[in-house]
Tab-separated table of C-alpha atoms in Angstrom:
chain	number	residue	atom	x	y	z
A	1	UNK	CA	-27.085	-58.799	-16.898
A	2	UNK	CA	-28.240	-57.725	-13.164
A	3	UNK	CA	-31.455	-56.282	-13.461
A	4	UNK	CA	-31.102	-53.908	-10.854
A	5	UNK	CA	-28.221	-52.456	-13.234
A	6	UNK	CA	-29.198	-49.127	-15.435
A	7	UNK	CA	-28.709	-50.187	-18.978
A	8	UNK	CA	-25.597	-49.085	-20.550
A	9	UNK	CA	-25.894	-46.307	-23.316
A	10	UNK	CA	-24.517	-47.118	-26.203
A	11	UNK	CA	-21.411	-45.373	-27.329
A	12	UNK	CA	-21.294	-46.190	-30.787
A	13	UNK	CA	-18.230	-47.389	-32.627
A	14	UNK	CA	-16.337	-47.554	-29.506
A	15	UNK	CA	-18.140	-49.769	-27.681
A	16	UNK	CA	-20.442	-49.672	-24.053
A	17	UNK	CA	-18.866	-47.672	-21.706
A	18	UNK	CA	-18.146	-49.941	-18.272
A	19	UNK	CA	-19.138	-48.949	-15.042
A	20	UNK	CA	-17.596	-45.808	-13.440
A	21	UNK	CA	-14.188	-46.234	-11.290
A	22	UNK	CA	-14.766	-46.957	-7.630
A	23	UNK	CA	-13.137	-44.951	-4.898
A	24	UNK	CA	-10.425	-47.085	-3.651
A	25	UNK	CA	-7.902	-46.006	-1.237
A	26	UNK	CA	-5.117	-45.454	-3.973
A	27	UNK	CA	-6.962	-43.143	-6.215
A	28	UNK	CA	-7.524	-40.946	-3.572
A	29	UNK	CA	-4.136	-40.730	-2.440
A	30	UNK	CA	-2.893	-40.373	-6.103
A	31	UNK	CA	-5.308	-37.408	-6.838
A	32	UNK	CA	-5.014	-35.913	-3.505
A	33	UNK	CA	-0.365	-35.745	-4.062
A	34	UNK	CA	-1.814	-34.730	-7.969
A	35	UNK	CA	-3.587	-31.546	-6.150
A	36	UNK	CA	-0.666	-31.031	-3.399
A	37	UNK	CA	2.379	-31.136	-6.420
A	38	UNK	CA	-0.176	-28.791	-8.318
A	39	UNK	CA	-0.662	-26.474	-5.355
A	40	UNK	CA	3.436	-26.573	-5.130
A	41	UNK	CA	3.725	-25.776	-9.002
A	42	UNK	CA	1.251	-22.567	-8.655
A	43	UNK	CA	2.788	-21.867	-5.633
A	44	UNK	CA	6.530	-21.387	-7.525
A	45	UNK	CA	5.570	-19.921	-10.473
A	46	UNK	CA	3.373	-17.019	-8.378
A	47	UNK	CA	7.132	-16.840	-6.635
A	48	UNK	CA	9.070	-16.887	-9.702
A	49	UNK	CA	6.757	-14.382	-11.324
A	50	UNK	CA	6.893	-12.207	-8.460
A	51	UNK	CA	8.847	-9.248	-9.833
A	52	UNK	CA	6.789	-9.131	-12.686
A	53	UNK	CA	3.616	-9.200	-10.631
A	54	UNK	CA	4.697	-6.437	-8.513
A	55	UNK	CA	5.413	-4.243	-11.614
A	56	UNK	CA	1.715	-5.190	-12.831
A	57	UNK	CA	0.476	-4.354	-9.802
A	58	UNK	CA	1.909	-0.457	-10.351
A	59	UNK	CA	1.030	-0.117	-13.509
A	60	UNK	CA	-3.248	-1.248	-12.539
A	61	UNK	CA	-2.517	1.272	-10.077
A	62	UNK	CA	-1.428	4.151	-11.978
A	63	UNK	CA	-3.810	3.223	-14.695
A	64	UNK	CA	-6.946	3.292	-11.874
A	65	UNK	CA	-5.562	6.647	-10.405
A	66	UNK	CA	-4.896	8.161	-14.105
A	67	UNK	CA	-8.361	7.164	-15.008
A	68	UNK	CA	-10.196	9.910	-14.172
A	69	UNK	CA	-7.817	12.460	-16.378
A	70	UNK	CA	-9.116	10.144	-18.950
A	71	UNK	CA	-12.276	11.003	-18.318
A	72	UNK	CA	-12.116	13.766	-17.543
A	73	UNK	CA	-10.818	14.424	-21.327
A	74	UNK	CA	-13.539	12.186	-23.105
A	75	UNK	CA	-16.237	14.861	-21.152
A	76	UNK	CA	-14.117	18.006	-23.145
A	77	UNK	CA	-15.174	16.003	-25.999
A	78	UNK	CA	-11.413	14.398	-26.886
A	79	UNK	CA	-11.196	11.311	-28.597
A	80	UNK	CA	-10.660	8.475	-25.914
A	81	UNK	CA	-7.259	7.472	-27.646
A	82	UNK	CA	-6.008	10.695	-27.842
A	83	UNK	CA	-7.165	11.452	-24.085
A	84	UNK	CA	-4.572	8.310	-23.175
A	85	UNK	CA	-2.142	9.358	-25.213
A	86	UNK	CA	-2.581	13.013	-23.568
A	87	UNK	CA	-2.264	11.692	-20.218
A	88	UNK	CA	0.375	8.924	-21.119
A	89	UNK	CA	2.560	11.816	-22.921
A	90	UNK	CA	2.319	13.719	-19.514
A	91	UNK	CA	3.030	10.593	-17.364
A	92	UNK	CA	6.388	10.598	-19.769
A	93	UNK	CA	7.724	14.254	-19.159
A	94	UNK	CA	7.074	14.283	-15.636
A	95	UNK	CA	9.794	11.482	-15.788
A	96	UNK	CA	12.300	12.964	-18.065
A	97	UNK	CA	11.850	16.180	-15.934
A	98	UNK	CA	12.660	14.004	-13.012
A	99	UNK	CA	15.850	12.258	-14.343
A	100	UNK	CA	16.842	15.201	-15.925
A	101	UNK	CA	16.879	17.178	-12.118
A	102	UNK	CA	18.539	13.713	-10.588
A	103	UNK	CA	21.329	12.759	-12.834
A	104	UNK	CA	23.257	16.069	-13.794
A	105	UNK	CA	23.979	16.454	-9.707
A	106	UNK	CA	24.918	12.855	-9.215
A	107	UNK	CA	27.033	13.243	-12.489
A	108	UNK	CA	28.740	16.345	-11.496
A	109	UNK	CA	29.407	15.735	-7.645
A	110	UNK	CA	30.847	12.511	-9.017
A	111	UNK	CA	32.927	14.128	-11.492
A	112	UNK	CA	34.363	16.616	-9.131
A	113	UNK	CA	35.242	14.301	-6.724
A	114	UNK	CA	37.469	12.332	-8.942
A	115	UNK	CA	39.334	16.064	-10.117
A	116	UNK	CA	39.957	16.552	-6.310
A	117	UNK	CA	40.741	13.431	-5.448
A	118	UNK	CA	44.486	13.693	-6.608
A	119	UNK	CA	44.537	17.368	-4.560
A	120	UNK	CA	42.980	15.163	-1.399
A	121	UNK	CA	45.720	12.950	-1.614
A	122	UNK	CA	48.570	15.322	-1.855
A	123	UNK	CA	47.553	16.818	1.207
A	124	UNK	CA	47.234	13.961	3.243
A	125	UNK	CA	51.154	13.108	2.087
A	126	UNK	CA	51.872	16.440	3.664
A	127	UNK	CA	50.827	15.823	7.014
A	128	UNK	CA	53.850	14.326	8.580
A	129	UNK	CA	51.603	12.057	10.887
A	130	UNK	CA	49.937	10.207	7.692
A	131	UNK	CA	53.252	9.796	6.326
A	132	UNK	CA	54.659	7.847	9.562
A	133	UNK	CA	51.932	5.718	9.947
A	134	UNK	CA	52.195	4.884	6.212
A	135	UNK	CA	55.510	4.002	7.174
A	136	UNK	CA	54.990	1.978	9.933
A	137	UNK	CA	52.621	0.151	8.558
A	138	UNK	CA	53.340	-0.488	5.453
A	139	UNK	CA	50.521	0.638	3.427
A	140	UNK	CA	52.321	1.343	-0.208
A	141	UNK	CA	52.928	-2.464	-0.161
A	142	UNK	CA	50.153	-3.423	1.579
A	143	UNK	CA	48.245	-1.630	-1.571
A	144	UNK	CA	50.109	-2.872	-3.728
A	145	UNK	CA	49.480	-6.686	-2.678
A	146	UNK	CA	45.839	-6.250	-2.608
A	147	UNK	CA	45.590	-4.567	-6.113
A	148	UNK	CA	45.877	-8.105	-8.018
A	149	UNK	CA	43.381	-9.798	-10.253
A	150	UNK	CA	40.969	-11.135	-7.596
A	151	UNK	CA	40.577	-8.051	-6.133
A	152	UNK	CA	40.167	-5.905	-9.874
A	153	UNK	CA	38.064	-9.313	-10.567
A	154	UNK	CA	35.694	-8.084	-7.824
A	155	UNK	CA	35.594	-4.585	-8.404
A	156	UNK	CA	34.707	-5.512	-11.966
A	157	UNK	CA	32.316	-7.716	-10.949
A	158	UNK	CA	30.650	-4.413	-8.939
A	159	UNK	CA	30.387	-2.573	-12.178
A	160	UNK	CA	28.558	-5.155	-14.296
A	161	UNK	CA	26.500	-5.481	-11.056
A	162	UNK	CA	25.783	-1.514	-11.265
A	163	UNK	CA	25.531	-1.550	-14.884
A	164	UNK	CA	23.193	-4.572	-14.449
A	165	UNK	CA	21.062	-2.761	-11.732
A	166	UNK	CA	20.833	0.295	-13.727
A	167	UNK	CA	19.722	-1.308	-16.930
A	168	UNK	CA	17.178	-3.311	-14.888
A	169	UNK	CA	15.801	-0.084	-13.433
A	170	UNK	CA	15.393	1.380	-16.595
A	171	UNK	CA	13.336	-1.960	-17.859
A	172	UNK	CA	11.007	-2.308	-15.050
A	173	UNK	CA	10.572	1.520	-15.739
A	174	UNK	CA	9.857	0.789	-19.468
A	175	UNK	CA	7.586	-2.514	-18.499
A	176	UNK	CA	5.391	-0.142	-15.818
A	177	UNK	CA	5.033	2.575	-18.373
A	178	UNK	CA	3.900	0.073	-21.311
A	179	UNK	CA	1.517	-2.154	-18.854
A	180	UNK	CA	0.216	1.635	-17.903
A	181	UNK	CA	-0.464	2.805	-21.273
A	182	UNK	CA	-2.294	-0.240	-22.265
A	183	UNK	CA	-4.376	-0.644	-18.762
A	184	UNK	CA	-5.724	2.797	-19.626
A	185	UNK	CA	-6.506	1.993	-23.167
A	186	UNK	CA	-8.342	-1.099	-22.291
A	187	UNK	CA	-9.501	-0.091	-19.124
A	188	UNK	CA	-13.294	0.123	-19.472
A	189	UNK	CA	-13.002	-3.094	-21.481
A	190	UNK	CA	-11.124	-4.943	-18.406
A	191	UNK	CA	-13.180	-3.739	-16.001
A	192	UNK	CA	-16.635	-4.786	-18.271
A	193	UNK	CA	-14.668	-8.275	-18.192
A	194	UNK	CA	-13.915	-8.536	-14.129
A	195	UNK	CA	-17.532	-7.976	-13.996
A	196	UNK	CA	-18.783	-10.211	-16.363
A	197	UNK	CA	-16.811	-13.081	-14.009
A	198	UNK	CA	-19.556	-12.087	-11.249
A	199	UNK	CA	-22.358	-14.514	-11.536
A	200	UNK	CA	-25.519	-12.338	-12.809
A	201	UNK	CA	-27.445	-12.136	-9.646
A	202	UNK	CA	-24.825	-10.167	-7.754
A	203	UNK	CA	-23.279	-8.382	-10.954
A	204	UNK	CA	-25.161	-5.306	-9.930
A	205	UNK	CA	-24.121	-4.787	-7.012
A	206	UNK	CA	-20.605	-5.841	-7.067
A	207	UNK	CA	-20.285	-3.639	-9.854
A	208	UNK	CA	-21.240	-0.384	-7.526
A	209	UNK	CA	-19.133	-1.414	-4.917
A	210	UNK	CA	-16.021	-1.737	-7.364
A	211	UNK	CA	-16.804	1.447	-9.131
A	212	UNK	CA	-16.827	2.958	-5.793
A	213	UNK	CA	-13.540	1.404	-4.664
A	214	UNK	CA	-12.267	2.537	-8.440
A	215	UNK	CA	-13.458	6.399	-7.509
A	216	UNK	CA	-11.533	5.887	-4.196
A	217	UNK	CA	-8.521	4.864	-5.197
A	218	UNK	CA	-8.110	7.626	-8.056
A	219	UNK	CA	-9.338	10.312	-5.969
A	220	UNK	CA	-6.773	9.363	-3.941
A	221	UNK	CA	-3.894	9.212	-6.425
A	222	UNK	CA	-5.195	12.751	-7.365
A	223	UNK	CA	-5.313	14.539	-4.036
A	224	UNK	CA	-1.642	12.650	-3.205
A	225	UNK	CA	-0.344	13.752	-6.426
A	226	UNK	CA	-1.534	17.581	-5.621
A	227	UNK	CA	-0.028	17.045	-2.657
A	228	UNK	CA	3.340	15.899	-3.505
A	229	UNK	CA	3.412	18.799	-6.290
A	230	UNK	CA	2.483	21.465	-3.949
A	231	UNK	CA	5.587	20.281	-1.409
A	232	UNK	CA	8.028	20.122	-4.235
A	233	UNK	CA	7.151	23.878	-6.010
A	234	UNK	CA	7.074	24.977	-2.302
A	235	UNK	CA	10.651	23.185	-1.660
A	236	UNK	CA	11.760	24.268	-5.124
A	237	UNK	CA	10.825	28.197	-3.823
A	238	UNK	CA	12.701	28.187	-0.698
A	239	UNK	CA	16.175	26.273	-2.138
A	240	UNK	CA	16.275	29.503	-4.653
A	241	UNK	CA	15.394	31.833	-1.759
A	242	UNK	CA	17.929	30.329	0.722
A	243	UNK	CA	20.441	29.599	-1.932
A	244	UNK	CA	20.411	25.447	-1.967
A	245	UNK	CA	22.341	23.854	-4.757
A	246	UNK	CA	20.291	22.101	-7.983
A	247	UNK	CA	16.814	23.039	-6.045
A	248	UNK	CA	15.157	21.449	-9.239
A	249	UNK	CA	16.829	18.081	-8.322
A	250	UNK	CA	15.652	18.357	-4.336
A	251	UNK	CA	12.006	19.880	-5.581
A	252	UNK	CA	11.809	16.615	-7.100
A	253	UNK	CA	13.061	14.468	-4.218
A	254	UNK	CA	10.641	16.190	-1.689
A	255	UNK	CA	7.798	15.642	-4.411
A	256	UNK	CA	8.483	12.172	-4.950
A	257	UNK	CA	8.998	11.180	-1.202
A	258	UNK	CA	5.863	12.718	0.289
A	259	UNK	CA	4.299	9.807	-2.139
A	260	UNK	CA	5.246	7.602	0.585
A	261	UNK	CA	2.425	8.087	3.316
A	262	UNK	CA	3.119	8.980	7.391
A	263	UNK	CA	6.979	9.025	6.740
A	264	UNK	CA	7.821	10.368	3.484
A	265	UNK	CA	7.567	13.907	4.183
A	266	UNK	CA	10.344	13.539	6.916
A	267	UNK	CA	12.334	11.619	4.779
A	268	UNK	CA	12.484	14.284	2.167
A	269	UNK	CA	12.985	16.377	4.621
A	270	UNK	CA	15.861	15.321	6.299
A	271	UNK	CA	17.878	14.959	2.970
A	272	UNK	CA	17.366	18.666	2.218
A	273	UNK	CA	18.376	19.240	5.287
A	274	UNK	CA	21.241	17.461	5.142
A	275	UNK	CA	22.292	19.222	1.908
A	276	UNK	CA	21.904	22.330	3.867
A	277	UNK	CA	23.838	21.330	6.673
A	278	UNK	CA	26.495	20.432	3.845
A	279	UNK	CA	26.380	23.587	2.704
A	280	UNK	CA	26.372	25.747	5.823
A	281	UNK	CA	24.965	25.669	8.953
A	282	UNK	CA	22.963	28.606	9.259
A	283	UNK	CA	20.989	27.582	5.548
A	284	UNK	CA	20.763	23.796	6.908
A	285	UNK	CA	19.067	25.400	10.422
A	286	UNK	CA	16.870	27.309	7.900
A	287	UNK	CA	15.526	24.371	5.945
A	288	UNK	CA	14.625	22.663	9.438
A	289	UNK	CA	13.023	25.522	10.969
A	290	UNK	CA	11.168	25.450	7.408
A	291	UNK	CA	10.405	21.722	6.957
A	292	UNK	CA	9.148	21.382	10.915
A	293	UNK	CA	6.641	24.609	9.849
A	294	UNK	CA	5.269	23.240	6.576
A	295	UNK	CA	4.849	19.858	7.506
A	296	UNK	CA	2.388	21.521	10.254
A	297	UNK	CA	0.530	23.343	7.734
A	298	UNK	CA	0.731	19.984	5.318
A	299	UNK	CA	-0.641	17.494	8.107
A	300	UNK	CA	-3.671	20.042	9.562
A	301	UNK	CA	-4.952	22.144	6.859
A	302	UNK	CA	-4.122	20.834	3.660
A	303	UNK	CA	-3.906	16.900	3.802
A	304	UNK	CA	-6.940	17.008	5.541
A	305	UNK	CA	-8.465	19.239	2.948
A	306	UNK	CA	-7.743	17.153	-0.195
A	307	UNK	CA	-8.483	14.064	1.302
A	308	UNK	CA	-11.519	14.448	3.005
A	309	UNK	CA	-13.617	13.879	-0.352
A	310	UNK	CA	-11.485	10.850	-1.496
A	311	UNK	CA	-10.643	8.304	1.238
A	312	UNK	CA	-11.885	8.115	5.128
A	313	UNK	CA	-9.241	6.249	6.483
A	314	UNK	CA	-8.765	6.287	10.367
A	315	UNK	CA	-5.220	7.533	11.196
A	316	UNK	CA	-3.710	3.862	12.942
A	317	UNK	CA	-5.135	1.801	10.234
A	318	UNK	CA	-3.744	4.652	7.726
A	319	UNK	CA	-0.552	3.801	10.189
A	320	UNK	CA	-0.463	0.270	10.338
A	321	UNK	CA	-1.027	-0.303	6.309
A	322	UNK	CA	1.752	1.672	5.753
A	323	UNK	CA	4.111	-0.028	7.794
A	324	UNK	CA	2.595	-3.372	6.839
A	325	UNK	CA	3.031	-2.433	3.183
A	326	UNK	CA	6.341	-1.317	3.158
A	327	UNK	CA	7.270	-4.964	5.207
A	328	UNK	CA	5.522	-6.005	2.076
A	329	UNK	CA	6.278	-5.020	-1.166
A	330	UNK	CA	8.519	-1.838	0.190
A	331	UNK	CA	7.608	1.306	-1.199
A	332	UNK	CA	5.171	0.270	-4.036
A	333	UNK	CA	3.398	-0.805	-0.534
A	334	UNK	CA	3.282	1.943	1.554
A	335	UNK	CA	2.021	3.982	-1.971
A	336	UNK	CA	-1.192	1.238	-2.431
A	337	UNK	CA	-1.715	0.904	1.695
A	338	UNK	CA	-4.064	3.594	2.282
A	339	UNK	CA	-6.415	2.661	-0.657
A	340	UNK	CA	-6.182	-0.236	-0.130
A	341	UNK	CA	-7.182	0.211	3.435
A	342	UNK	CA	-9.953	2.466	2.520
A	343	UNK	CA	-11.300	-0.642	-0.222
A	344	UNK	CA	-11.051	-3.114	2.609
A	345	UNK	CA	-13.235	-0.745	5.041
A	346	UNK	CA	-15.779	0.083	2.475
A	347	UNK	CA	-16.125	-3.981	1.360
A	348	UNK	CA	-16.453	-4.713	5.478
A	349	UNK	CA	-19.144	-1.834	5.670
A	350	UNK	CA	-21.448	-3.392	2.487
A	351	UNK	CA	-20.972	-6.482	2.611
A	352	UNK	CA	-19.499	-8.187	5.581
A	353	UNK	CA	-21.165	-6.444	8.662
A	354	UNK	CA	-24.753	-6.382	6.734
A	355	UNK	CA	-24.073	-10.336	6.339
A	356	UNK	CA	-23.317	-10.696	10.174
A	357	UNK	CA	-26.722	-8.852	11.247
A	358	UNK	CA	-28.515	-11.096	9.413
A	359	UNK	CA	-27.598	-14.560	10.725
């Protein structure tokens, strides 16, 4: 036994334990591909799981702006499940009032096209130039080749692939809801845990600046939510005033679109415009004499108003999230840019400029 050798500690039934593996070129290799094919494997499931992510991302969102009505409800003096279930029961109609002003217009246009479909058809058989170029080129047999069972194959493919699109839409819907519900139910319990992760030294303060960021981001869901409500009852006013068909339905779109920071206001805009346009021209010039005139009123007075307590984001970052978020994660990431902007700013103000002027 070398002297210079620690003596082994005995290991009982099993035996001494031997001396400790030494670093040859091989293990390292081996545990370095172990950590690469490991890396790959997190790497694919995070890509597999990406949809799903993206859905819980909403739902911590909604849950962390929906918070404060929580809140809000436990300082009344309501029970905290029945302040969820308050708010989650509200979440719920405001989407059931929105699919019910959506789908009756889709529904109907739809139907009404297919009753004047046959009437379309007749008249184009009347106009003696649509009749000699169906003539001279053939077009009754040229119809009559392509309508065979590849090509009803492929439109039936296209409705299972709408059916399938429309039945995934309503799950993701279901999955956001549920994951929303429970983040709010849990949510002072999952936030006590993120915490608890910090080590204890910095628990304090980490645990300001993430209440902070927490206040941010709901104040912000609240003042964009007022927002979006005030352009859709103000949308829903005019279409009865000017005479715009299903003004419910278009209330809604304009509410739900100015969501979408710097360009969902336009958007909205331009579809009821285009609906007026459809409609007439003098009521289509009328919604965008009115949309160029409220959106004035909506940038300087009343965005600026509502926001100015919630998030102080400068208006190219505000900018430049958006557009980075929607190349993103598409709309969910132009909705989550701006606080997520105004979390970054606050973390680089507290933390990371305080750090520089001390080295």
């Amino acid at each position: 036994m070398d002297p210079d050798e620690p003596p082994a500690v005995p290991s009982g039934k099993f035996g001494t334990p031997g001396r400790p593996l030494r670093r040859s070129s091989f293990l390292i290799g081996f545990t370095g591909a172990l950590g690469v094919l490991l890396a790959y494997t997190l790497y694919q499931g995070i890509r597999n799981a990406g949809g799903i992510l993206v859905l819980v991302m909403i739902a911590l969102f909604l849950a962390v702006g929906l918070n404060p009505a929580v809140v809000r409800l436990r300082r009344w003096g309501v029970p905290h499940g029945l302040a969820v279930a308050a708010v989650a029961l509200t979440l719920v109609l405001l989407l059931c009032g929105g699919v019910v002003a959506l789908v009756p217009p889709i529904v109907t246009q739809s139907g009404q096209f297919i009753e004047q479909l046959p009437s379309y058809v007749e008249e184009l058989r009347r106009n003696p130039t649509v009749n000699d170029l169906v003539e001279r080129y053939d077009v009754v047999q040229r119809v009559q080749n392509a309508a065979n069972a590849d090509t009803i194959g492929r439109a039936l493919g296209g409705v299972l692939g709408g059916a399938q699109l429309i039945f995934g839409t309503v799950f993701r819907a279901l999955t956001v809801l549920v994951l929303t519900i429970y983040f709010l139910a849990y949510f002072n319990r999952l936030r006590a845990l993120g915490y608890a992760l910090v080590p204890r030294s910095r628990r304090e303060r980490v645990q300001l600046i993430g209440d902070e960021i927490l206040a941010k981001v709901g104040a912000y869901m609240v003042g964009a939510l007022s927002i979006a409500v005030l352009a859709g009852a103000t949308t829903f006013v005019f279409a009865l005033i000017v005479g715009l068909p299903y003004p419910f339905a278009l209330a809604v779109v304009v509410a739900v679109t100015d969501l979408i920071p710097q360009i969902g206001a336009t958007l909205g805009a331009v579809i009821v415009s285009l609906v007026g346009f459809a409609d007439n021209l003098p009521v289509g010039i009328a919604c965008a004499v009115f949309f160029l005139i409220y959106q004035q009123v909506e940038n300087y007075l009343i965005y600026p108003k509502v926001m100015r307590r919630s998030v102080e984001v400068n208006e190219v970052a505000a900018l430049l999230a958006a557009l980075l978020g929607v190349a993103l994660l598409g709309v969910v990431g132009a909705l989550i840019a701006i606080p997520t902007v105004a979390a970054l700013q606050l973390i680089l103000r507290e933390v990371v400029l305080p750090r520089q002027e001390t080295r």
